[in-house]
Amino acid sequence: MLCVNPLSIRGFPGMPTKTTTRIVGAPVPRKEGADKLLGRARYVDDIEREGMWFGATVRSTIPRGLIRSIEFDRSIDWNEFAVVTAADIPGENHIQLIVADQPCLADEQVNHCDEAILLIAHPDKHKVRAAVDAVRIEYDPLPPIFTIEESERQDQVILGADNLLKSFVLEKGDVDAAWKDAAHIVEGEYRTGAQEHLYIENNGVIAEWSAENGVTVWGSLQCPYYVHKTLIKVFDLPDDKVRVVQTETGGAFGGKEDYPSTLASHAALLAMKSGRPVKMVYDRMEDLAATTKRHPSRTRHRTALDKNGKLLAMEIDLATDGGAYSTLSSTVLSRATIHAPGPYVCPNVRVTAKAWATNTVPYGAFRGFGAPQSIFALERHMDEIAAAIGLDPIELRRRNFLHEGDTTATEQLMREPILLDQLLDRALRESDYYARREQFAKENATSLAKRGIGVATFFHGSGFTGSGERILNSLAGVDVMPDGTVRVLVSNTEFGQGTNTVLTQIAAEALGIDYDDIAMAAADTGVVPNSGPTVASRTVMVVGRLIERAGAQLLAMLREHAGLGATYTRDEFFAACERYRAQKGEPLSLVRYEPPPGIYWDDQRYHGEAYPCYAWAVHVAQVAVDTLTYSAEVEEFWSVQEVGRVLNPVLATGQIEGGIAQGIGYALYEKVVLQNGHMANNQMTNYIIPTAEDVPPIHVYFEQIPFSYGGYGAKGIGELPHDGPAPAIVNAIKDATGVSFHSIPLLPEDLFAVFVANQNVEEPAAP
Amino acid sequence: MSELWPTIRFTINGKSCAVQAPPMKRLLDVLREDLRLTGTKEGCGEGECGSCSVRLNGELVNSCLVPVLQAEGADLQTVEGLATNGVLHPLQKAFLEQGGAQCGICTPGMLMAAAQLIERNPHPSMAEIREGLAGNLCRCTGFMRIFESVIAAATQRDEAAAEKVADAR
């Protein structure tokens, strides 16, 4: 049974006075929904260009080595094909992200399996596939490394002087002095595996090149301006000679944040070489094998507590596997570092975090961006602590929650009310937690299925870390077309999460006109300003606020120059727009990002306001473990969260439910199997995500404390729900079986392995 | 050598159609390329995700696994045939109201599966809904809103049918 419960808004001092809104807060239908339901929405593979060719990629079959030779089989008439190598790149052979160490095309050396070496295009998409197989590459292999441990040991140094992609140290108080005062010291090590986004639409782009117009790319992507940033460098072109347009995108989850820069460069190079438009759409096997995934992690906790179970010190050693190139490993590590100590008060903290290079496909952004890894470790460790010191895991958390007025591990003062206690109360009540726990404890003795219930309590920082937004310096706004359409001008993209709908709601609300009066301008770098990437759960909070301000600014302009009254009807609004146009030109209102006051962040010492605000949540999972098949299944799930103002309850609920489903997959179904650094299970048949039969009933409850600096009070919401399921589920498995698991994913064979190893400790017995 | 390809005839969304194509060409590709009906999508090419689902003689099939020769003489239905004269099918309306579509890429296949489900089982239980949609993967929604959409559409059909009966009286 699922229920969308009525929302409750708690007031607090400084809350915006306008809590009554017409459109914001209403479950208006999805802006582009009709097209999607009619099958009319045009994803990149639905689009054809006159004279279009098809592109494909020849990829490395070894994880590390020098390219000795490239041979083209004579059975193919290569004159029919366009072939591109690194030598064809007009500008820099690098993908521009944070550190430009990833080549667009491998030149002399490859550093991971499936690294792109050569590109081929042909008018017949079947012939281009055959041609890929007709390219023979010989290598001089070098010894590869595949694990964090191998990279740390530096058996091979594959990057820089020491294989280290990035490191951070976050310190508060004096951890080393705290151990002697501890009544309890508890240690634990936790691991998370890689995870694939498995958006149902594979990566794809169409590119065109001409000497006069430069490069144009249409594609399935999250950040048109990120792609633009790479293309101008790869092609050595000025800003206005590169245009990137997002097409309707069938899911992304971070997997189309940075990878499209590579794919767009490839297709555009083929377009340049062939003189034709080139479409490159991956099939599922290639997308799984060759594109980014979530960073695997290893986290070691050492925790000191006093006799009352209050945290005295947390020493956390956090390591991620970044793959062969830097890509986004530093920012993922940053978020993982800040989230590692969690939503708890602790006077002494040290997080030592390192991202290591291995000869695997570079890892990248994925919903949560380091937080799921850290929160898995921490929330598992909290249950281990509770068991070790003889305290109820719920009580342990309560005694250590952050409250308004406390400081975090980065010494950020919590200036706004924190509802963790109330969220926990509600989660326990709605799930009937204690009654179920007691019931399962009784029934498990004589049941083949062992049931358990587990909890995770956590937060997720909204938006970019620290000075990130100031650096992005986003610009966004609204304008009014001659036909009266009001357009939202942002580079933020829709890929299912509701960007189009919510930004339209905000614009309509701010301007006092109807939802249907507004259109989203295409996410086209030739049309819209750079309002930053669609990542980090920033869109509604940061860009929504910009649109809210842009609307207010437009009204001010119309009042000053076109006689719009203090109150006005919809018709009067449009009449004023036309008077403005006659006198001053196009009504265009752009605003730039302004940081909230009092935000101070030290990038060197990792101190200060890490995030402008946090969303908070409690997850409860009921799990059944089948002691014959060793399969664990989530039977029911509860999620209570405080996410600022909920701008569209249907979309917000959908985000929570979808994120939880992915988190369930992360815990129980999704395993990336590497053989010699290549993903061996690169098909939907053997990389498993939850189906309609696997998702439990999910109960979602919202509390709202509007955030003053977010669009109509919104905080970020998209990534929060992926942080909690895995630890809640594995805590439930411990409750069900008495066995502690320290790593995910837990497929039946993984449960079986640990149960067998623990046979002396606890054997799940048949009745 | 397209002159060597056979002509395969079928009806698609109620209209007669003839396509000259290699007999083993995937029905999915014939729909998308030859007929420019791009509503049906490719997600995996191996019959796992269901985003290529269409109905062949009323049966839900993964069109990425159907050679077009198997469609000879068949009655095909795709997502483009669900709405009639611009009026949304009750399922489409329900998905819109309940949030059953997020990114939309699984939606055409999901609609075809849901259409077969409620045609054959006008009052499906939750377990029957789950099973009926088990061949269609969605990565965005977590399925909850999709289940609600199917229930809403089934309920609406009940109400519409009841109205018809009332009117007939």
Short mmCIF file of C-alpha atoms in Angstrom, two decimals, chain A residues 484-688:
data_model
loop_
_atom_site.label_atom_id
_atom_site.label_comp_id
_atom_site.label_asym_id
_atom_site.label_seq_id
_atom_site.Cartn_x
_atom_site.Cartn_y
_atom_site.Cartn_z
CA GLY A 484 3.39 36.46 -25.87
CA THR A 485 5.15 33.25 -24.75
CA VAL A 486 7.14 33.77 -21.60
CA ARG A 487 10.33 31.71 -21.73
CA VAL A 488 12.46 30.40 -18.91
CA LEU A 489 16.10 30.83 -19.93
CA VAL A 490 18.33 28.29 -18.21
CA SER A 491 20.95 25.78 -19.26
CA ASN A 492 19.51 23.30 -16.79
CA THR A 493 18.07 20.19 -18.30
CA GLU A 494 15.11 17.90 -17.90
CA PHE A 495 15.92 14.20 -17.72
CA GLY A 496 12.90 12.99 -15.78
CA GLN A 497 13.43 14.72 -12.46
CA GLY A 498 11.08 17.61 -13.27
CA THR A 499 13.29 20.59 -14.14
CA ASN A 500 10.90 21.82 -16.85
CA THR A 501 7.84 21.53 -14.64
CA VAL A 502 9.19 23.08 -11.47
CA LEU A 503 11.01 26.00 -13.09
CA THR A 504 7.83 26.74 -15.06
CA GLN A 505 5.84 26.66 -11.82
CA ILE A 506 8.28 29.10 -10.23
CA ALA A 507 8.17 31.47 -13.21
CA ALA A 508 4.38 31.40 -13.36
CA GLU A 509 4.13 32.02 -9.63
CA ALA A 510 6.67 34.84 -9.65
CA LEU A 511 4.99 36.60 -12.57
CA GLY A 512 1.41 35.98 -11.51
CA ILE A 513 0.44 34.32 -14.79
CA ASP A 514 -0.61 30.80 -15.79
CA TYR A 515 1.44 27.62 -15.97
CA ASP A 516 0.55 27.29 -19.66
CA ASP A 517 1.76 30.82 -20.44
CA ILE A 518 5.35 29.73 -19.83
CA ALA A 519 7.65 27.72 -22.09
CA MET A 520 11.11 26.40 -21.36
CA ALA A 521 13.62 27.69 -23.89
CA ALA A 522 15.60 24.83 -25.41
CA ALA A 523 18.71 23.88 -23.44
CA ASP A 524 20.83 25.20 -26.31
CA THR A 525 24.09 27.06 -25.67
CA GLY A 526 23.19 29.24 -28.64
CA VAL A 527 20.03 30.41 -26.90
CA VAL A 528 20.29 30.23 -23.11
CA PRO A 529 22.79 31.66 -20.62
CA ASN A 530 24.98 29.42 -18.49
CA SER A 531 23.01 28.81 -15.32
CA GLY A 532 25.36 26.01 -14.31
CA PRO A 533 25.15 22.24 -14.62
CA THR A 534 22.19 20.09 -13.66
CA VAL A 535 23.91 18.24 -10.86
CA ALA A 536 24.39 18.33 -7.09
CA SER A 537 20.65 18.73 -6.40
CA ARG A 538 21.10 22.43 -7.12
CA THR A 539 18.57 23.13 -9.84
CA VAL A 540 15.40 23.97 -7.95
CA MET A 541 17.22 25.51 -5.01
CA VAL A 542 19.77 27.68 -6.81
CA VAL A 543 18.41 28.14 -10.31
CA GLY A 544 14.83 28.20 -9.06
CA ARG A 545 15.79 31.11 -6.86
CA LEU A 546 17.33 32.87 -9.86
CA ILE A 547 14.08 32.46 -11.81
CA GLU A 548 12.09 33.70 -8.83
CA ARG A 549 14.29 36.80 -8.71
CA ALA A 550 14.20 37.22 -12.50
CA GLY A 551 10.43 37.22 -12.35
CA ALA A 552 10.39 39.89 -9.67
CA GLN A 553 12.89 41.90 -11.70
CA LEU A 554 10.73 41.66 -14.84
CA LEU A 555 7.72 42.94 -12.90
CA ALA A 556 9.84 45.84 -11.63
CA MET A 557 10.91 46.63 -15.19
CA LEU A 558 7.28 46.56 -16.39
CA ARG A 559 6.19 48.76 -13.52
CA GLU A 560 8.89 51.28 -14.13
CA HIS A 561 8.67 51.45 -17.93
CA ALA A 562 5.32 50.06 -19.03
CA GLY A 563 2.79 51.17 -16.45
CA LEU A 564 2.10 47.78 -14.90
CA GLY A 565 0.14 48.31 -11.70
CA ALA A 566 0.91 47.10 -8.20
CA THR A 567 -1.80 44.49 -8.79
CA TYR A 568 -2.70 43.37 -12.27
CA THR A 569 -4.60 40.81 -14.27
CA ARG A 570 -3.01 38.33 -16.60
CA ASP A 571 -4.14 40.38 -19.61
CA GLU A 572 -2.66 43.51 -18.10
CA PHE A 573 0.65 41.72 -17.66
CA PHE A 574 0.83 40.84 -21.35
CA ALA A 575 -0.31 44.29 -22.41
CA ALA A 576 2.50 45.78 -20.34
CA CYS A 577 4.99 43.43 -22.00
CA GLU A 578 3.93 44.73 -25.39
CA ARG A 579 4.19 48.35 -24.28
CA TYR A 580 7.67 47.57 -22.97
CA ARG A 581 8.64 45.95 -26.26
CA ALA A 582 7.43 48.98 -28.25
CA GLN A 583 9.47 51.34 -26.13
CA LYS A 584 12.55 49.47 -24.98
CA GLY A 585 12.78 46.25 -26.97
CA GLU A 586 12.47 42.68 -25.92
CA PRO A 587 11.41 42.21 -22.29
CA LEU A 588 14.39 40.26 -20.99
CA SER A 589 15.21 39.82 -17.31
CA LEU A 590 18.48 38.11 -16.38
CA VAL A 591 19.89 37.75 -12.89
CA ARG A 592 23.16 36.47 -11.55
CA TYR A 593 23.79 34.19 -8.60
CA GLU A 594 24.23 35.89 -5.22
CA PRO A 595 25.62 33.79 -2.40
CA PRO A 596 23.58 33.71 0.80
CA PRO A 597 25.12 35.98 3.42
CA GLY A 598 27.63 34.64 5.90
CA ILE A 599 28.85 31.74 3.76
CA TYR A 600 32.51 31.17 4.54
CA TRP A 601 34.42 28.16 3.24
CA ASP A 602 38.13 27.42 3.46
CA ASP A 603 39.13 25.07 0.66
CA GLN A 604 42.52 24.35 2.20
CA ARG A 605 41.46 23.52 5.73
CA TYR A 606 38.03 22.19 4.74
CA HIS A 607 36.33 24.42 7.26
CA GLY A 608 33.23 26.51 7.26
CA GLU A 609 29.87 26.37 5.54
CA ALA A 610 30.26 23.28 3.40
CA TYR A 611 26.75 23.62 1.96
CA PRO A 612 24.17 26.42 2.08
CA CYS A 613 21.69 23.97 3.60
CA TYR A 614 21.06 20.31 4.21
CA ALA A 615 18.14 18.01 3.58
CA TRP A 616 17.52 15.45 6.33
CA ALA A 617 16.01 11.97 6.22
CA VAL A 618 15.29 8.76 8.03
CA HIS A 619 14.88 5.48 6.17
CA VAL A 620 13.39 2.29 7.57
CA ALA A 621 13.68 -0.98 5.67
CA GLN A 622 11.97 -4.27 6.38
CA VAL A 623 13.91 -7.11 4.80
CA ALA A 624 13.34 -10.84 4.50
CA VAL A 625 16.29 -13.18 4.00
CA ASP A 626 15.41 -16.54 2.47
CA THR A 627 17.58 -19.11 4.17
CA LEU A 628 17.24 -21.60 1.31
CA THR A 629 18.08 -19.31 -1.60
CA TYR A 630 20.11 -16.74 0.39
CA SER A 631 18.18 -14.06 -1.37
CA ALA A 632 17.37 -10.87 0.51
CA GLU A 633 14.29 -8.92 -0.42
CA VAL A 634 13.02 -5.57 0.81
CA GLU A 635 9.40 -6.15 1.83
CA GLU A 636 8.47 -2.62 2.85
CA PHE A 637 10.17 0.77 3.07
CA TRP A 638 9.48 4.06 4.83
CA SER A 639 11.13 7.37 4.08
CA VAL A 640 10.59 10.53 6.12
CA GLN A 641 12.49 13.61 4.92
CA GLU A 642 12.75 17.35 5.41
CA VAL A 643 13.64 18.92 2.07
CA GLY A 644 12.63 22.55 2.41
CA ARG A 645 9.50 23.55 0.57
CA VAL A 646 8.05 20.84 -1.67
CA LEU A 647 7.26 22.58 -4.94
CA ASN A 648 5.43 19.72 -6.64
CA PRO A 649 4.34 16.83 -4.42
CA VAL A 650 3.92 14.32 -7.23
CA LEU A 651 7.36 15.01 -8.70
CA ALA A 652 8.99 15.16 -5.27
CA THR A 653 7.45 11.84 -4.25
CA GLY A 654 8.59 10.38 -7.56
CA GLN A 655 12.15 11.50 -6.87
CA ILE A 656 12.16 9.86 -3.45
CA GLU A 657 10.65 6.61 -4.71
CA GLY A 658 13.01 6.42 -7.69
CA GLY A 659 16.06 7.16 -5.57
CA ILE A 660 15.07 4.51 -3.05
CA ALA A 661 14.64 1.94 -5.83
CA GLN A 662 18.16 2.71 -7.04
CA GLY A 663 19.43 2.47 -3.46
CA ILE A 664 17.81 -0.95 -3.13
CA GLY A 665 19.59 -2.01 -6.31
CA TYR A 666 22.87 -0.64 -4.92
CA ALA A 667 22.46 -2.83 -1.84
CA LEU A 668 21.07 -6.08 -3.20
CA TYR A 669 21.14 -6.47 -6.98
CA GLU A 670 23.71 -4.36 -8.79
CA LYS A 671 27.20 -5.73 -9.08
CA VAL A 672 29.83 -4.71 -11.63
CA VAL A 673 32.00 -7.73 -12.37
CA LEU A 674 35.41 -6.88 -13.79
CA GLN A 675 37.61 -9.38 -15.55
CA ASN A 676 41.04 -8.00 -16.33
CA GLY A 677 39.53 -4.54 -15.90
CA HIS A 678 36.71 -5.06 -18.41
CA MET A 679 33.08 -5.23 -17.31
CA ALA A 680 32.19 -8.84 -17.92
CA ASN A 681 28.47 -8.47 -17.13
CA ASN A 682 27.85 -5.62 -19.52
CA GLN A 683 24.30 -6.55 -20.47
CA MET A 684 20.91 -6.03 -18.91
CA THR A 685 20.61 -9.79 -18.64
CA ASN A 686 23.42 -9.93 -16.10
CA TYR A 687 23.56 -6.45 -14.57
CA ILE A 688 20.35 -6.56 -12.55
#
